[in-house]
Short mmCIF file of C-alpha atoms and ligand atoms in Angstrom, two decimals:
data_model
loop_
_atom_site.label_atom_id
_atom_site.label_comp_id
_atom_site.label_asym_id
_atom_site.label_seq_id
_atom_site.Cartn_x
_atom_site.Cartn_y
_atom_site.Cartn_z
CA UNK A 1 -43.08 -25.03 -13.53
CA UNK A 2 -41.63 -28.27 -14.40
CA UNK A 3 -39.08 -29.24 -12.21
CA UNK A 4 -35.83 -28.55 -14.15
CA UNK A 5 -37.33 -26.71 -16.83
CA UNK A 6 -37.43 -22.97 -17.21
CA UNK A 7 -40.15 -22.11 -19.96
CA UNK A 8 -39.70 -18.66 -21.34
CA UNK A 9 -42.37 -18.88 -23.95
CA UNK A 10 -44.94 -17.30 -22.23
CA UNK A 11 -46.31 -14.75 -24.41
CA UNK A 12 -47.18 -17.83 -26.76
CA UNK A 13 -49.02 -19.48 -23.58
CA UNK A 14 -48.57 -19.86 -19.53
CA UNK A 15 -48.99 -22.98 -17.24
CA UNK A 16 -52.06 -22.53 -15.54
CA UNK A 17 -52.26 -21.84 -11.70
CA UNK A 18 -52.67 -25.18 -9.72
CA UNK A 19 -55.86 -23.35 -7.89
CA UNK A 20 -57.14 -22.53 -11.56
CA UNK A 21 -57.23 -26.40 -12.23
CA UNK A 22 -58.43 -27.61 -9.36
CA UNK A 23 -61.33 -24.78 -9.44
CA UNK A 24 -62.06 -25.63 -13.09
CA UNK A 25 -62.18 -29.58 -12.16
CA UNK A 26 -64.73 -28.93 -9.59
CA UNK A 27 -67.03 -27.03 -11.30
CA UNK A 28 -66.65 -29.14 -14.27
CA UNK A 29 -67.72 -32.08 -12.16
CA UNK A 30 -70.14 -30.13 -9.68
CA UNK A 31 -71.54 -27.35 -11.06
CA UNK A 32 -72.00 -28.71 -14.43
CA UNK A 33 -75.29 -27.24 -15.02
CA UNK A 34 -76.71 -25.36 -18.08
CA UNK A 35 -76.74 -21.59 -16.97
CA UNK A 36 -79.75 -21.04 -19.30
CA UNK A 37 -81.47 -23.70 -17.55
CA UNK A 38 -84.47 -22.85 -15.51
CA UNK A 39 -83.68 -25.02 -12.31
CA UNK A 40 -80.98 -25.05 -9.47
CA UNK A 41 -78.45 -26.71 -11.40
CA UNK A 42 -78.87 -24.19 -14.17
CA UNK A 43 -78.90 -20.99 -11.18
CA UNK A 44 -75.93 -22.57 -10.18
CA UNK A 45 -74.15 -21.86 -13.38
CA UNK A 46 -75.63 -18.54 -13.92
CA UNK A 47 -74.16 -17.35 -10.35
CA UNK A 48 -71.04 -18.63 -11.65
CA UNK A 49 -70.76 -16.56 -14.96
CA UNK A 50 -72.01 -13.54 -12.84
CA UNK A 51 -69.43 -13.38 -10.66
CA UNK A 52 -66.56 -14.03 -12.88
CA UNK A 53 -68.63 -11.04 -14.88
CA UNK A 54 -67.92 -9.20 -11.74
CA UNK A 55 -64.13 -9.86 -11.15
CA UNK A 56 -63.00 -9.41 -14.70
CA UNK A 57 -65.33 -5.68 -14.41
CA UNK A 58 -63.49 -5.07 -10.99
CA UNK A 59 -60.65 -5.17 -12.17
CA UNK A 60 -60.60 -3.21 -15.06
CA UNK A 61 -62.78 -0.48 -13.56
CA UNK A 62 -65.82 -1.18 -15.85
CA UNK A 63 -69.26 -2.62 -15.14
CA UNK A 64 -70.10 -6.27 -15.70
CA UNK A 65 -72.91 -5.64 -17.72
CA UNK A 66 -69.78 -4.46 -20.25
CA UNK A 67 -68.25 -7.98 -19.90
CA UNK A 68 -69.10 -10.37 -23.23
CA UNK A 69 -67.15 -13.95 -22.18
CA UNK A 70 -66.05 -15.27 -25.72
CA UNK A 71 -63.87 -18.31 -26.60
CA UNK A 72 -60.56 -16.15 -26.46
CA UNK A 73 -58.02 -13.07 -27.67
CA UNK A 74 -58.66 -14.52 -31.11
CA UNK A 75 -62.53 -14.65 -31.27
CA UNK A 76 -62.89 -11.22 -29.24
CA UNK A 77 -60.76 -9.61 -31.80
CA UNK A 78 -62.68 -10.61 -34.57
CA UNK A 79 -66.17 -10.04 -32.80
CA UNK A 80 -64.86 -6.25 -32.56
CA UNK A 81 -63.49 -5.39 -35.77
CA UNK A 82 -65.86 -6.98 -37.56
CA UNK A 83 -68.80 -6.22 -35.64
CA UNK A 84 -67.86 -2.02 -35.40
CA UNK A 85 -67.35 -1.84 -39.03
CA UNK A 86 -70.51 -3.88 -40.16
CA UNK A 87 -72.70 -2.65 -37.73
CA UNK A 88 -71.35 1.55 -38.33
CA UNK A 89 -70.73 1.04 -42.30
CA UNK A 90 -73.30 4.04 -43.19
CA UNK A 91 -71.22 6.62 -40.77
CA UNK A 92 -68.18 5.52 -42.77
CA UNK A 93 -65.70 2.66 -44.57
CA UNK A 94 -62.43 3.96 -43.39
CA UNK A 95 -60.65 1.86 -40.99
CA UNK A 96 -57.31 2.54 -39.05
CA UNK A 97 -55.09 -0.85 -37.30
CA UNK A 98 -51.11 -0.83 -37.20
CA UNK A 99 -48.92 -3.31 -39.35
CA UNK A 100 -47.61 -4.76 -36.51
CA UNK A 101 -50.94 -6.30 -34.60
CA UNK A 102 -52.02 -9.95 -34.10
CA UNK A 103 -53.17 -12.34 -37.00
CA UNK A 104 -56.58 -12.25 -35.19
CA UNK A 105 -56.90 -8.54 -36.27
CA UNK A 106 -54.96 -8.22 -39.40
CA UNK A 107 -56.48 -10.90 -40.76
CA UNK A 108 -60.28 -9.13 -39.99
CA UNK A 109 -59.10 -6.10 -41.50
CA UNK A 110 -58.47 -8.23 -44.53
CA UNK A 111 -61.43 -9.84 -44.98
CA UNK A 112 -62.98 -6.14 -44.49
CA UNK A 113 -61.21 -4.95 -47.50
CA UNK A 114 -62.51 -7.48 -49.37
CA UNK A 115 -65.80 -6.24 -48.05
CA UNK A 116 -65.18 -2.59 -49.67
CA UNK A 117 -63.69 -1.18 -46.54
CA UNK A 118 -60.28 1.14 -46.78
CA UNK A 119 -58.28 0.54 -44.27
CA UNK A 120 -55.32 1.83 -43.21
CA UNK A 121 -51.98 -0.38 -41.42
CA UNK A 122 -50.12 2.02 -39.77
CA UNK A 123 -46.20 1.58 -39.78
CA UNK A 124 -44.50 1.91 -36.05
CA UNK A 125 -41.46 3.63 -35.67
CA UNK A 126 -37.83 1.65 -35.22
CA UNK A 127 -38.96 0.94 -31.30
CA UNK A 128 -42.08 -0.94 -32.82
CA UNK A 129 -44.79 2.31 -31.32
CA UNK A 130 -47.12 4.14 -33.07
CA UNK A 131 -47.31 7.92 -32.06
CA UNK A 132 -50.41 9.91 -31.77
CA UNK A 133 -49.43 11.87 -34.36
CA UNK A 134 -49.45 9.70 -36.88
CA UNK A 135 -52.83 8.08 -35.77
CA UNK A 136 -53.77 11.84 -36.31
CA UNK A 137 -52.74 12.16 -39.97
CA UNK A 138 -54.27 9.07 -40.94
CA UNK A 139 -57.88 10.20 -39.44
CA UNK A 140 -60.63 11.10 -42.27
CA UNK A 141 -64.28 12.04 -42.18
CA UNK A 142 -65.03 9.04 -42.55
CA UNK A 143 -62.57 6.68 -40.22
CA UNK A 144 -65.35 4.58 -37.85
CA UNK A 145 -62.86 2.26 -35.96
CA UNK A 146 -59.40 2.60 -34.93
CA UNK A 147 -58.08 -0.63 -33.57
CA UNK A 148 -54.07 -0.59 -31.83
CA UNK A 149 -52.28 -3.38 -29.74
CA UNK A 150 -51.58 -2.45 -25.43
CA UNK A 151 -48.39 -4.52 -25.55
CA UNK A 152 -47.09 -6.32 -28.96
CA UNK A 153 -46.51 -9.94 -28.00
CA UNK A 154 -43.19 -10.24 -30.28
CA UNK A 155 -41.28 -7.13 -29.22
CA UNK A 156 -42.63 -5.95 -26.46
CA UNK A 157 -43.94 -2.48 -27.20
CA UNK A 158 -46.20 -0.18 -25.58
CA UNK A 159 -48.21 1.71 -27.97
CA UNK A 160 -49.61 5.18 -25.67
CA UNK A 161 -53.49 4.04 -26.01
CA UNK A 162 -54.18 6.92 -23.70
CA UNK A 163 -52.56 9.71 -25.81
CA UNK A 164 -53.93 8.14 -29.16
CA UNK A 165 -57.49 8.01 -27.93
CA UNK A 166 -57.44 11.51 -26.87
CA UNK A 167 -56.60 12.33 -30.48
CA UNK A 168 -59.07 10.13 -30.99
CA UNK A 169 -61.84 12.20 -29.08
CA UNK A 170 -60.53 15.49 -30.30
CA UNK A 171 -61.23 15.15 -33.88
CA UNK A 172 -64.18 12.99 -34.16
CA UNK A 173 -65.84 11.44 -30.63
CA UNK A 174 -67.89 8.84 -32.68
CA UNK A 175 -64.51 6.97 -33.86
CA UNK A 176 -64.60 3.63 -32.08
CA UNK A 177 -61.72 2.64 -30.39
CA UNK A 178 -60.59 -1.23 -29.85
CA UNK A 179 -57.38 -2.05 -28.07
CA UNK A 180 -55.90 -5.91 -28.48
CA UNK A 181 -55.42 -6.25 -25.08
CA UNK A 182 -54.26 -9.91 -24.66
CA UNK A 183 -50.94 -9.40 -23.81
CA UNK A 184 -51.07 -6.54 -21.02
CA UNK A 185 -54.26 -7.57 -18.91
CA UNK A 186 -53.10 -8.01 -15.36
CA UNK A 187 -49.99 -6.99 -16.09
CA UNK A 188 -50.06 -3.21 -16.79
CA UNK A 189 -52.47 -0.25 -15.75
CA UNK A 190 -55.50 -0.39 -17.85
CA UNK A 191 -58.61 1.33 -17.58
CA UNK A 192 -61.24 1.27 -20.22
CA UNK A 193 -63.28 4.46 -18.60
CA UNK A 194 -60.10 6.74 -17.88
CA UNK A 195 -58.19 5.65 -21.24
CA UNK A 196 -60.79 6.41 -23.89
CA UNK A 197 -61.63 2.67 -24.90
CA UNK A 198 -64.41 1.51 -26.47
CA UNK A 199 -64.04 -2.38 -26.70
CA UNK A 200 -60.64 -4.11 -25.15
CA UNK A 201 -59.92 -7.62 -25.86
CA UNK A 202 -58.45 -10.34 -23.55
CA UNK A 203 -57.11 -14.10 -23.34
CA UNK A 204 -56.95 -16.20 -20.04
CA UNK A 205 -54.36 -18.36 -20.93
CA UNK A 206 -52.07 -15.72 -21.48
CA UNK A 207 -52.04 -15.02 -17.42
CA UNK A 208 -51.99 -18.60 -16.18
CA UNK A 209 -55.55 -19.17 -17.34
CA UNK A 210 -56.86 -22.05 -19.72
CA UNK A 211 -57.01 -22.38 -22.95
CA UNK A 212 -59.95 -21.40 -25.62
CA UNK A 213 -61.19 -18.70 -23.17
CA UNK A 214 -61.64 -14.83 -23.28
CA UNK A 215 -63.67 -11.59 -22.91
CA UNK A 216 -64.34 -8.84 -24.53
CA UNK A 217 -64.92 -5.35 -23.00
CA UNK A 218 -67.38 -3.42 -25.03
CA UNK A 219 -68.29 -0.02 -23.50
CA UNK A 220 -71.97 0.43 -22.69
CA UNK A 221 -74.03 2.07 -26.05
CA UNK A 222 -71.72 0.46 -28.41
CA UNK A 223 -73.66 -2.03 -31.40
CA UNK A 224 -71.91 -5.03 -32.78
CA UNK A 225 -73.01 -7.08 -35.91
CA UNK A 226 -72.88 -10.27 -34.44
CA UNK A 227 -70.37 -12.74 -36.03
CA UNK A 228 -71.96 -16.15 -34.94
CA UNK A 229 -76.18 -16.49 -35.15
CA UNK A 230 -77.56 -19.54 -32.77
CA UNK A 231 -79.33 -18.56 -29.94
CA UNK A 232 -79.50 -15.10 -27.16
CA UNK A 233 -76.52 -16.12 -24.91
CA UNK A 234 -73.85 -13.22 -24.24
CA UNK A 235 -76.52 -10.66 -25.11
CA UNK A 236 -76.94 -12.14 -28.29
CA UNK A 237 -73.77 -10.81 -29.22
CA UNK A 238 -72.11 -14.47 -28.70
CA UNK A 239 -74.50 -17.27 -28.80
CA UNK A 240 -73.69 -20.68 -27.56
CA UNK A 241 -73.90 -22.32 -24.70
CA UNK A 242 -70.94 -20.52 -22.01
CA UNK A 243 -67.99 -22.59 -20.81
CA UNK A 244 -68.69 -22.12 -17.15
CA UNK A 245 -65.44 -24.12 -16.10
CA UNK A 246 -63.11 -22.11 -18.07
CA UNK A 247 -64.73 -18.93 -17.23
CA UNK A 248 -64.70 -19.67 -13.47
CA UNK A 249 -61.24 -20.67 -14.13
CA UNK A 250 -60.49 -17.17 -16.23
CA UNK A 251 -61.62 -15.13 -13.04
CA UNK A 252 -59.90 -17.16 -10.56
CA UNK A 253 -56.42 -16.79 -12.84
CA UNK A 254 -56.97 -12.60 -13.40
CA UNK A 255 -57.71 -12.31 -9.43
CA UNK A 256 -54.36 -14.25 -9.12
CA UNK A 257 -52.24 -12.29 -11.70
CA UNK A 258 -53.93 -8.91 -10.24
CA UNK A 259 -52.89 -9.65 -6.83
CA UNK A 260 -49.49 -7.44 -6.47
CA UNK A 261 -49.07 -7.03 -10.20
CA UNK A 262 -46.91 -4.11 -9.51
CA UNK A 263 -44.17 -5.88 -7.34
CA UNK A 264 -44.35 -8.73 -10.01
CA UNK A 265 -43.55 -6.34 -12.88
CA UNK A 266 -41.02 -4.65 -11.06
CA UNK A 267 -39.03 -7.88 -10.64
CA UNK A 268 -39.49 -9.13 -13.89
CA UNK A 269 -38.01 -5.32 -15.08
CA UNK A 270 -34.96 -6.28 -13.24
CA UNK A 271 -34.45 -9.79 -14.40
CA UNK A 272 -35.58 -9.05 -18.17
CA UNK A 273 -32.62 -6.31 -18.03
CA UNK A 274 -29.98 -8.72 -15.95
CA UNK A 275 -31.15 -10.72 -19.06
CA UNK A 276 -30.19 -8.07 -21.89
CA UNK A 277 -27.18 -6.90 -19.93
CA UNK A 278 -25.22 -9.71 -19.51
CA UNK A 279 -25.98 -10.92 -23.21
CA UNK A 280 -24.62 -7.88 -24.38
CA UNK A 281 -21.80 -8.43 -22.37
CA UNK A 282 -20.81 -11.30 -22.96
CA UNK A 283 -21.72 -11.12 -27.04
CA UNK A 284 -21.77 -6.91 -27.87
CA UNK A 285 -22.36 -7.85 -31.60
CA UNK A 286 -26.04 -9.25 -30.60
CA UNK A 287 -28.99 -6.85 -31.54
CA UNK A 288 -31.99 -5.68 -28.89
CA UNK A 289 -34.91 -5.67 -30.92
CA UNK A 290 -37.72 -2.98 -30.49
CA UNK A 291 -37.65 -0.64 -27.37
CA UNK A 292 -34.66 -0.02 -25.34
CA UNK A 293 -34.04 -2.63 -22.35
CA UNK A 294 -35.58 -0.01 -19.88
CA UNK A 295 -38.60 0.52 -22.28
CA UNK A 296 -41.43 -1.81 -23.24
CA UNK A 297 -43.58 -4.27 -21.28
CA UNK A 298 -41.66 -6.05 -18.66
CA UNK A 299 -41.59 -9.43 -19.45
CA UNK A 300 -40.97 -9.51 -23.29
CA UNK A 301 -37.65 -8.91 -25.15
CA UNK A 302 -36.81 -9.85 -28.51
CA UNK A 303 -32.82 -10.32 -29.88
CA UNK A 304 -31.34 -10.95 -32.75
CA UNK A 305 -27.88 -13.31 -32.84
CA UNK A 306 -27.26 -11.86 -36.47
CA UNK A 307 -25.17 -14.48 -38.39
CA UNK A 308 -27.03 -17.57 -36.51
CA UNK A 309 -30.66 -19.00 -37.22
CA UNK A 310 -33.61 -18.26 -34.46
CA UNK A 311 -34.55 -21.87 -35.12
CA UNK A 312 -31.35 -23.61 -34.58
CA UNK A 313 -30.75 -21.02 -31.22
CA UNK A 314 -34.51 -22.62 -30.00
CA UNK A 315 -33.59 -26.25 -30.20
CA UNK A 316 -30.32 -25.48 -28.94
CA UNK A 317 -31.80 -24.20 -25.93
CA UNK A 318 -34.43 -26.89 -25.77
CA UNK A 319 -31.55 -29.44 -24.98
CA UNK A 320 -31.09 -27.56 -21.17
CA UNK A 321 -34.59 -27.12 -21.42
CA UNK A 322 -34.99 -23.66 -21.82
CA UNK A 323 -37.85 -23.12 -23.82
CA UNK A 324 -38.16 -19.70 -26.24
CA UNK A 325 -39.85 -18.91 -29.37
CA UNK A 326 -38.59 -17.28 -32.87
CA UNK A 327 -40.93 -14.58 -32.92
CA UNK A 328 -44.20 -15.34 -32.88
CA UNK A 329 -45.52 -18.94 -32.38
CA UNK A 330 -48.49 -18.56 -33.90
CA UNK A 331 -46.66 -17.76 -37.11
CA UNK A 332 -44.28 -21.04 -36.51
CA UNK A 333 -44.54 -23.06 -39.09
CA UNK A 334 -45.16 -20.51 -42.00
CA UNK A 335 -42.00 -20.38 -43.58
CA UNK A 336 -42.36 -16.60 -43.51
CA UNK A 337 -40.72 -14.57 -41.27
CA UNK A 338 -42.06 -11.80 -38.58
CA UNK A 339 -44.50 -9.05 -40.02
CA UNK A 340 -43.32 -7.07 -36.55
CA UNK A 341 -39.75 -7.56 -37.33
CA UNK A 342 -40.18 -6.46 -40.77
CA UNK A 343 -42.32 -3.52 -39.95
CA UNK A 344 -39.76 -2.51 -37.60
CA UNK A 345 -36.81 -2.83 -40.46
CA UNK A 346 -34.47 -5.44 -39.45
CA UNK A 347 -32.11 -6.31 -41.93
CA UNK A 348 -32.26 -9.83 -43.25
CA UNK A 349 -29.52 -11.69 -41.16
CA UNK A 350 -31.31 -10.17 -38.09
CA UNK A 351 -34.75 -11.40 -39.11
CA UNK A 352 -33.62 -15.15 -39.51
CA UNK A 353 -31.45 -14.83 -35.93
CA UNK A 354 -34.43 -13.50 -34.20
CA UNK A 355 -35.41 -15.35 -30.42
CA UNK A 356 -37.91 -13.53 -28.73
CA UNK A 357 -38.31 -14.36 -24.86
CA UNK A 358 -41.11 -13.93 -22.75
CA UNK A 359 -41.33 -13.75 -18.86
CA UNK A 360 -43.79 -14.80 -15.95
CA UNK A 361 -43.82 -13.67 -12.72
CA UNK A 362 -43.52 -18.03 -11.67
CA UNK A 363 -39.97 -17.56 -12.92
CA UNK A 364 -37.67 -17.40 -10.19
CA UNK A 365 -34.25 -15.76 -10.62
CA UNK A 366 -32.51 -18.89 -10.51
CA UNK A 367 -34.27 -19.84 -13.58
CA UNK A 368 -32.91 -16.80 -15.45
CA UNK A 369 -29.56 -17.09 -13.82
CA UNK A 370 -29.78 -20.93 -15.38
CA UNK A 371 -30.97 -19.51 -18.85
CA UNK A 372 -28.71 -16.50 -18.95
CA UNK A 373 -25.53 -18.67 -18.36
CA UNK A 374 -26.94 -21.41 -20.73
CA UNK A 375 -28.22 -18.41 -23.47
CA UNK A 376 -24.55 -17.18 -23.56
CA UNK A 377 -22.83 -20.38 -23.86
CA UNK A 378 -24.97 -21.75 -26.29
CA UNK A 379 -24.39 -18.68 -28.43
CA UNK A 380 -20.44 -19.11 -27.85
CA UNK A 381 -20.42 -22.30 -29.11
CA UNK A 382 -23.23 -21.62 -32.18
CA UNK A 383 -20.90 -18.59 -33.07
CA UNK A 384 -17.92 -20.56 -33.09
CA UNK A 385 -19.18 -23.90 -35.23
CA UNK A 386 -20.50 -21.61 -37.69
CA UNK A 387 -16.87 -19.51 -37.99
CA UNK A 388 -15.44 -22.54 -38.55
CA UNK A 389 -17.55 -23.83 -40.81
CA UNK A 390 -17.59 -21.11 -42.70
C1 PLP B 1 -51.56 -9.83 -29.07
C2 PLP B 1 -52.37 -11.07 -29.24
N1 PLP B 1 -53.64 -10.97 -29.63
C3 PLP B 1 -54.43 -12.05 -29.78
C4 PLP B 1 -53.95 -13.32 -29.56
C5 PLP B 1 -54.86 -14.50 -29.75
O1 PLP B 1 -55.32 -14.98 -28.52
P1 PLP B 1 -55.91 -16.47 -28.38
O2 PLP B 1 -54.73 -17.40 -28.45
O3 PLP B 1 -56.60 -16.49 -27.07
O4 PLP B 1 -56.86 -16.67 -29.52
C6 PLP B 1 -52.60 -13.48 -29.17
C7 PLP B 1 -52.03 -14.84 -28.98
O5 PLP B 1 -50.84 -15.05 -29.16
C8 PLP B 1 -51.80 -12.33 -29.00
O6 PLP B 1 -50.53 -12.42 -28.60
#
């Protein structure tokens, strides 16, 4: 963390661990071979990619062999969805995601309708989760692939991947199941084998890992059309030639984020909902978007200042060098506000005042102290300019 600074935006990205720089820096320079290549330099590399196989399999109870390295969250989400459906089109064209997932799947599931495929977005309930049930009704003879979000990076909901994939295996076993992953890896209990999942995508830069690098967890027995053609790297599955530093760097940044994750998320509970309290406190007209402030992944909450604009909140904040998003910030930009907002029915002064703020376990409580006291005086002062104005 910069000194002074206290980023809160870290469902968009995190700073990457010192050690994960320094790691990636020496491999870059030292082990720089090809891992396809046939001499020491090129064994080199190959070691390397097999044991960052080997900690990413550790630690989600799965065996390496199961590991595909890809260039990210956005890549392994596409290699899934449109890989399952291709590959299984004769069992079946029905398809099952939620309305409130990632751009990297919603926009797959697009493209897949204009393939021929039916596919179905499921709408979450007011707390932004799906229940099993209603995967249940949507479920025909024909549904190949149901793909659902762990934790939704805007809100902060926990969809109940364990419950839905035993409906899942109850009606029809050959169903394929792919959970979006990227924002609950290393930070919440996930187990491919015990939960029912099929293929499980992840991103390291979301837990202090670099940029453009990612892995997807595809369950032993399980085809993919292959989205990219170019040579038999990755099983074939993902050709090109593997980015050995940021791989090595991946796998030293999941070790790190594993290490005590349960302490970690136990503080961040507590300062997410010092957070919420003393917001709603201080400003009771302000609106807790999504699940409760004792629900949902620990370090993402969403509010709405209804009346005020996200955007103006954000670069009001930026001045004490707080740094927080308006929902997602890979929709920034559009012009268009939150699909996840929407889907979870927030009226229209809500949807424009929306901040969502994201937590690492590298923020220390005087850093949310700092952006607590700045949140609610910024907001004081916002509220009253725009009464006067008015
Ligand atoms: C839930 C979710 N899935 C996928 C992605 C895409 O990951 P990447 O940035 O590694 O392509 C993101 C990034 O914001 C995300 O939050």
């Amino acid at each position: 963390m910069q000194k002074n600074e206290v980023y809160l935006d870290n469902s968009a990205t995190t700073r990457p661990y010192l050690e994960v720089s320094s790691e990636m820096q020496r491999v870059m320079l030292e082990k720089y071979g090809n891992p396809s290549s046939l001499h020491r330099r090129g064994s080199e590399g190959e070691r390397l990619l097999q044991y960052s196989r080997q900690v990413l399999a550790e630690i989600l109870g799965v065996s390496d062999s199961e590991i595909i390295f890809t260039s990210g969250g956005t890549e392994s989400n596409n290699m899934a969805i449109l890989g399952v459906a291709r590959r299984y089109r004769k069992r079946g064209n029905h398809l099952i995601t939620t309305a409130i997932e990632h751009s990297s799947v919603l926009e797959p599931f697009n493209l897949l309708e204009e393939e021929g495929f039916e596919v179905t977005y499921l709408i979450p309930d007011g707390k932004g989760v799906i229940s099993p049930e209603k995967v249940a009704e949507a479920l025909t003879p024909r549904t190949t692939l149901v793909s659902i979000m762990h934790v939704n990076n805007e809100i902060g909901s926990i969809q109940p991947i364990s419950q839905i994939s035993e409906v899942l295996r109850e009606r029809n076993p050959d169903i394929i199941f792919h959970v979006d992953a990227v924002q609950s890896f290393t930070k919440l209990p996930l187990s491919p084998k015990d939960q029912g999942i099929d293929l499980l995508s992840i991103s390291a830069h979301k837990f202090h890992g670099p940029k453009g690098v990612g892995a997807l967890y595809l369950r032993e027995g399980i085809l993919l059309e292959p989205i990219s053609r170019g040579g038999g790297h990755e099983k074939g599955l993902r050709p090109g030639t593997e980015n050995t530093p940021g791989i090595q760097g991946m796998a030293l940044a999941a070790k790190i984020s594993y290490r005590n994750r349960k302490e970690k998320m136990k503080k961040l509970q507590s300062l997410k909902e010092q957070f919420i309290t003393s917001l709603k406190t201080k400003h009771p007209w302000i609106r807790l978007n999504g699940p409760g402030k004792e629900e949902g992944a620990p370090h993402i909450f969403n509010i709405s200042f209804p009346g005020l604009k996200g955007e103006v909140i954000l670069h009001a904040l930026e001045e004490h060098a707080i740094y927080v998003s308006t929902g997602s910030a890979c929709h920034s930009g559009t012009g268009t506000s939150s699909h996840v907002l929407q889907a979870i029915k927030l009226d229209q002064e809500s949807l424009e005042g929306a901040i969502r703020f994201s937590l690492s376990h590298l923020n220390t409580r005087e850093e949310i102290e700092y952006a607590i006291s700045k949140t609610n005086s910024v907001i004081a002062e916002l509220k009253n300019f725009f009464h006067a104005t008015r």
